[in-house]
């Protein structure tokens, strides 16, 4: 498992450096997604499959979609035609695609090997759940309070004026926020049900 | 130096991810589940932080028409 770990770590470092040096927001987001997926592969190799799945789903899925929502809603590019032509050049997505292809080849290799862990064994989701709801109960309660505070705060910030673009912005934020955590799904669906 | 607010938030995500990676590596080294538990907490904190932060970014962009952090220096003493 050693070369897999080093390749995934190298991909993570390289894509993070490329993310920091991009000038375009969407290109930087692409590299950031590749970096998070690479860190997810590193977690899997280290013997933490639950955290690896959580990283891929929540970080690379929900939070990056939230960033993408905001970037598209802000509509940063002034001259749209020039920007579109610039984005359509094929040289831009090849970097993230190559790095992600390296990662997916590693994942196939790992799935064929059917064993994870640099050390002796993996720490599965069962042990993590027992630790989470055993000695770390207070932390879970504090995290739920933090998520509730984040929900109320983002709702308050998104609901300032009732003009038409503001309403669009509010629904976008609400959708993204409902994706960010499982604790928020109930509140998000409740609010959207009340709004309709 | 990057002065875009969304880049600031994205770099914050990278830093939180690095902290979580350190926790998971330490937990894997000693074969304990505590590192992964701490990563779950970091994940929840990052989700709440990015929701509020992006709502603030939208407000700032609608008010100042700019994402430059230097444009928002009204509270500087």
Coordinates of C-alpha atoms in Angstrom, one line a residue:
Chain A
X1 CA 0.0 0.0 0.0
X2 CA 3.0 2.3 0.3
X3 CA 3.2 3.5 -3.4
X4 CA -0.6 4.1 -3.4
X5 CA -0.2 6.3 -0.3
X6 CA 2.6 8.3 -1.8
X7 CA 1.0 8.8 -5.2
X8 CA -2.3 10.0 -3.6
X9 CA -0.4 12.3 -1.3
X10 CA 1.6 13.7 -4.2
X11 CA -1.6 14.3 -6.2
X12 CA -3.1 16.1 -3.1
X13 CA -0.1 18.4 -2.7
X14 CA 0.2 19.1 -6.5
X15 CA -3.5 19.9 -6.9
X16 CA -3.5 22.1 -3.8
X17 CA -0.6 24.1 -5.2
X18 CA -2.2 24.4 -8.6
X19 CA -5.4 25.5 -6.8
X20 CA -3.6 28.2 -5.0
X21 CA -2.0 29.5 -8.2
X22 CA -5.1 29.6 -10.4
X23 CA -6.5 33.0 -11.3
X24 CA -9.9 31.8 -12.3
X25 CA -12.3 30.8 -9.5
X26 CA -13.9 27.9 -11.3
X27 CA -10.5 26.4 -12.2
X28 CA -9.4 26.7 -8.6
X29 CA -12.6 24.9 -7.5
X30 CA -11.8 22.1 -9.9
X31 CA -8.4 21.6 -8.5
X32 CA -9.7 21.9 -4.9
X33 CA -12.2 19.1 -5.6
X34 CA -9.4 16.9 -6.9
X35 CA -7.3 17.7 -3.8
X36 CA -10.2 16.7 -1.5
X37 CA -10.7 13.5 -3.4
X38 CA -7.0 12.8 -3.2
X39 CA -7.1 13.3 0.6
X40 CA -10.1 10.9 0.7
X41 CA -7.9 8.2 -1.0
X42 CA -5.2 8.9 1.5
X43 CA -7.7 8.4 4.3
X44 CA -8.8 5.1 2.8
X45 CA -5.2 3.9 2.5
X46 CA -4.5 4.9 6.1
X47 CA -7.3 2.6 7.3
X48 CA -10.2 5.1 7.8
X49 CA -12.8 4.1 5.3
X50 CA -15.7 5.9 7.1
X51 CA -13.9 9.2 7.1
X52 CA -12.8 8.7 3.5
X53 CA -16.5 8.3 2.4
X54 CA -17.5 11.3 4.5
X55 CA -14.7 13.4 3.0
X56 CA -15.8 12.5 -0.6
X57 CA -19.5 13.0 0.1
X58 CA -19.6 16.0 2.4
X59 CA -16.4 17.9 1.4
X60 CA -16.1 17.2 -2.3
X61 CA -19.8 16.9 -2.7
X62 CA -21.8 19.3 -0.6
X63 CA -19.4 22.0 0.4
X64 CA -17.9 22.3 -3.1
X65 CA -21.4 22.4 -4.6
X66 CA -22.1 25.3 -2.2
X67 CA -19.0 27.1 -3.4
X68 CA -20.0 26.5 -7.0
X69 CA -23.5 27.9 -6.3
X70 CA -22.0 31.1 -4.9
X71 CA -19.5 31.5 -7.8
X72 CA -22.3 31.0 -10.4
X73 CA -24.7 33.3 -8.5
X74 CA -22.1 36.1 -8.2
X75 CA -21.4 36.0 -11.9
X76 CA -18.0 37.4 -11.6
X77 CA -17.0 37.4 -15.2
X78 CA -17.7 40.8 -16.7
X79 CA -17.3 40.1 -20.3
X80 CA -19.2 36.8 -20.6
X81 CA -18.3 35.9 -24.1
X82 CA -14.6 36.3 -23.6
X83 CA -14.8 34.3 -20.4
X84 CA -16.8 31.5 -22.1
X85 CA -14.4 31.2 -24.9
X86 CA -11.6 31.1 -22.4
X87 CA -13.3 28.4 -20.4
X88 CA -14.0 26.3 -23.5
X89 CA -10.3 25.9 -24.4
X90 CA -9.5 22.3 -23.9
X91 CA -6.3 22.9 -22.0
X92 CA -8.0 23.8 -18.8
X93 CA -9.8 20.7 -17.7
X94 CA -7.0 18.3 -18.7
X95 CA -5.0 19.0 -15.5
X96 CA -7.8 18.0 -13.1
X97 CA -8.9 15.2 -15.3
X98 CA -5.4 13.7 -15.4
X99 CA -5.0 13.9 -11.6
X100 CA -8.5 12.5 -11.0
X101 CA -7.7 9.6 -13.5
X102 CA -4.6 8.8 -11.4
X103 CA -6.9 8.7 -8.3
X104 CA -9.5 6.5 -9.9
X105 CA -6.8 4.1 -11.1
X106 CA -5.6 3.9 -7.5
X107 CA -9.1 3.2 -6.3
X108 CA -9.5 0.4 -8.8
X109 CA -6.2 -1.0 -7.7
X110 CA -7.3 -0.8 -4.0
X111 CA -10.6 -2.5 -4.8
X112 CA -8.8 -5.4 -6.5
X113 CA -6.5 -5.7 -3.5
X114 CA -9.5 -5.7 -1.2
X115 CA -7.5 -4.6 1.9
X116 CA -6.9 -1.2 3.3
X117 CA -4.5 0.1 5.8
X118 CA -0.8 1.1 5.9
X119 CA -0.5 -0.5 9.4
X120 CA -2.1 -3.6 10.7
X121 CA -5.8 -2.9 10.5
X122 CA -8.5 -0.5 9.6
X123 CA -10.6 1.4 12.1
X124 CA -14.1 0.8 10.8
X125 CA -17.2 2.9 11.1
X126 CA -18.5 0.7 14.0
X127 CA -15.7 1.7 16.3
X128 CA -16.0 5.3 15.2
X129 CA -19.7 5.3 16.0
X130 CA -19.2 3.7 19.4
X131 CA -16.6 6.3 20.3
X132 CA -18.7 9.1 18.9
X133 CA -21.8 8.3 20.9
X134 CA -19.9 7.0 23.9
X135 CA -17.2 9.3 25.4
X136 CA -17.8 12.1 22.8
X137 CA -21.5 12.6 23.5
X138 CA -20.9 16.2 24.6
X139 CA -19.1 16.9 21.4
X140 CA -21.9 15.6 19.3
X141 CA -24.4 17.8 21.2
X142 CA -22.1 20.8 20.7
X143 CA -21.7 20.1 17.0
X144 CA -25.5 19.9 16.7
X145 CA -25.8 23.3 18.4
X146 CA -23.1 24.7 16.1
X147 CA -25.0 23.4 13.1
X148 CA -28.2 24.9 14.4
X149 CA -26.5 28.3 14.9
X150 CA -25.0 28.1 11.4
X151 CA -28.5 27.3 10.0
X152 CA -30.1 30.2 11.8
X153 CA -27.3 32.6 10.9
X154 CA -27.2 31.7 7.2
X155 CA -31.0 31.9 7.1
X156 CA -31.0 35.4 8.6
X157 CA -28.2 36.6 6.3
X158 CA -30.0 35.2 3.3
X159 CA -33.4 36.7 4.1
X160 CA -32.7 40.4 4.3
X161 CA -34.7 41.8 1.4
X162 CA -37.5 40.3 -0.6
X163 CA -36.6 41.4 -4.1
X164 CA -36.5 38.9 -6.9
X165 CA -32.7 38.3 -7.1
X166 CA -32.6 38.1 -3.4
X167 CA -35.2 35.4 -3.4
X168 CA -33.2 33.4 -5.9
X169 CA -30.1 33.8 -3.7
X170 CA -32.0 32.6 -0.7
X171 CA -33.3 29.4 -2.2
X172 CA -29.8 28.6 -3.5
X173 CA -28.3 29.0 -0.1
X174 CA -31.0 27.0 1.4
X175 CA -30.5 24.1 -1.0
X176 CA -26.8 24.1 -0.5
X177 CA -27.2 24.3 3.3
X178 CA -29.5 21.4 3.4
X179 CA -26.8 19.4 1.7
X180 CA -24.1 20.2 4.1
X181 CA -25.0 18.0 7.0
X182 CA -27.4 15.3 7.9
X183 CA -28.6 17.2 10.9
X184 CA -29.7 20.0 8.7
X185 CA -31.8 18.0 6.3
X186 CA -34.8 17.8 8.6
X187 CA -34.8 21.6 9.2
X188 CA -34.2 22.3 5.5
X189 CA -37.1 20.2 4.3
X190 CA -39.3 21.6 7.1
X191 CA -38.6 25.1 6.0
X192 CA -39.1 24.5 2.3
X193 CA -42.3 22.6 3.0
X194 CA -43.5 25.6 5.0
X195 CA -42.5 28.0 2.2
X196 CA -44.5 26.1 -0.3
Chain B
X1 CA -1.1 37.5 -2.1
X2 CA -4.7 36.5 -2.9
X3 CA -7.2 39.1 -2.0
X4 CA -10.4 37.4 -3.2
X5 CA -12.9 36.6 -0.5
X6 CA -13.9 33.2 -2.0
X7 CA -10.2 32.3 -2.3
X8 CA -9.8 33.1 1.3
X9 CA -12.7 30.8 2.2
X10 CA -11.3 28.0 -0.1
X11 CA -7.9 28.3 1.5
X12 CA -9.6 28.0 4.9
X13 CA -11.1 24.8 3.7
X14 CA -7.7 23.5 2.8
X15 CA -6.3 24.4 6.2
X16 CA -9.2 22.7 8.0
X17 CA -8.7 19.7 5.8
X18 CA -5.0 19.6 6.7
X19 CA -5.9 19.7 10.4
X20 CA -8.3 16.9 9.9
X21 CA -5.7 14.9 8.0
X22 CA -3.3 15.3 10.9
X23 CA -6.0 14.0 13.3
X24 CA -6.8 11.0 11.2
X25 CA -3.1 10.1 10.7
X26 CA -2.5 10.3 14.4
X27 CA -5.5 8.1 15.1
X28 CA -4.3 5.6 12.5
X29 CA -0.8 5.6 14.0
X30 CA -2.1 4.6 17.5
X31 CA -5.1 2.6 16.2
X32 CA -7.7 4.6 18.0
X33 CA -11.0 5.9 16.7
X34 CA -10.5 9.3 18.4
X35 CA -8.8 10.8 15.3
X36 CA -11.8 10.0 13.1
X37 CA -14.2 11.4 15.7
X38 CA -12.3 14.6 15.7
X39 CA -12.4 14.7 11.9
X40 CA -16.2 14.3 12.0
X41 CA -16.3 17.3 14.3
X42 CA -14.1 19.3 12.0
X43 CA -16.3 18.4 9.1
X44 CA -19.4 19.7 10.9
X45 CA -17.6 22.9 11.9
X46 CA -16.5 23.4 8.3
X47 CA -20.0 22.9 7.0
X48 CA -21.5 25.5 9.4
X49 CA -18.6 27.9 8.8
X50 CA -18.9 27.7 5.0
X51 CA -22.7 28.2 5.1
X52 CA -22.4 31.4 7.1
X53 CA -19.3 32.6 5.3
X54 CA -20.8 32.3 1.9
X55 CA -23.9 34.1 3.0
X56 CA -21.7 36.9 4.2
X57 CA -19.8 36.9 0.9
X58 CA -23.1 37.3 -1.0
X59 CA -24.0 40.2 1.2
X60 CA -20.6 41.8 0.8
X61 CA -20.8 41.4 -3.0
X62 CA -24.2 42.9 -3.2
X63 CA -23.2 45.9 -1.0
X64 CA -19.7 46.7 -2.3
X65 CA -19.9 45.2 -5.8
X66 CA -16.5 43.7 -5.2
X67 CA -14.9 40.6 -3.6
X68 CA -11.6 42.4 -2.8
X69 CA -10.9 42.2 0.9
X70 CA -9.2 45.6 0.7
X71 CA -12.5 47.2 -0.4
X72 CA -14.1 46.3 2.9
X73 CA -11.8 48.3 5.2
X74 CA -14.4 50.7 6.6
X75 CA -14.0 49.4 10.1
X76 CA -10.3 49.9 10.1
X77 CA -9.4 52.3 12.9

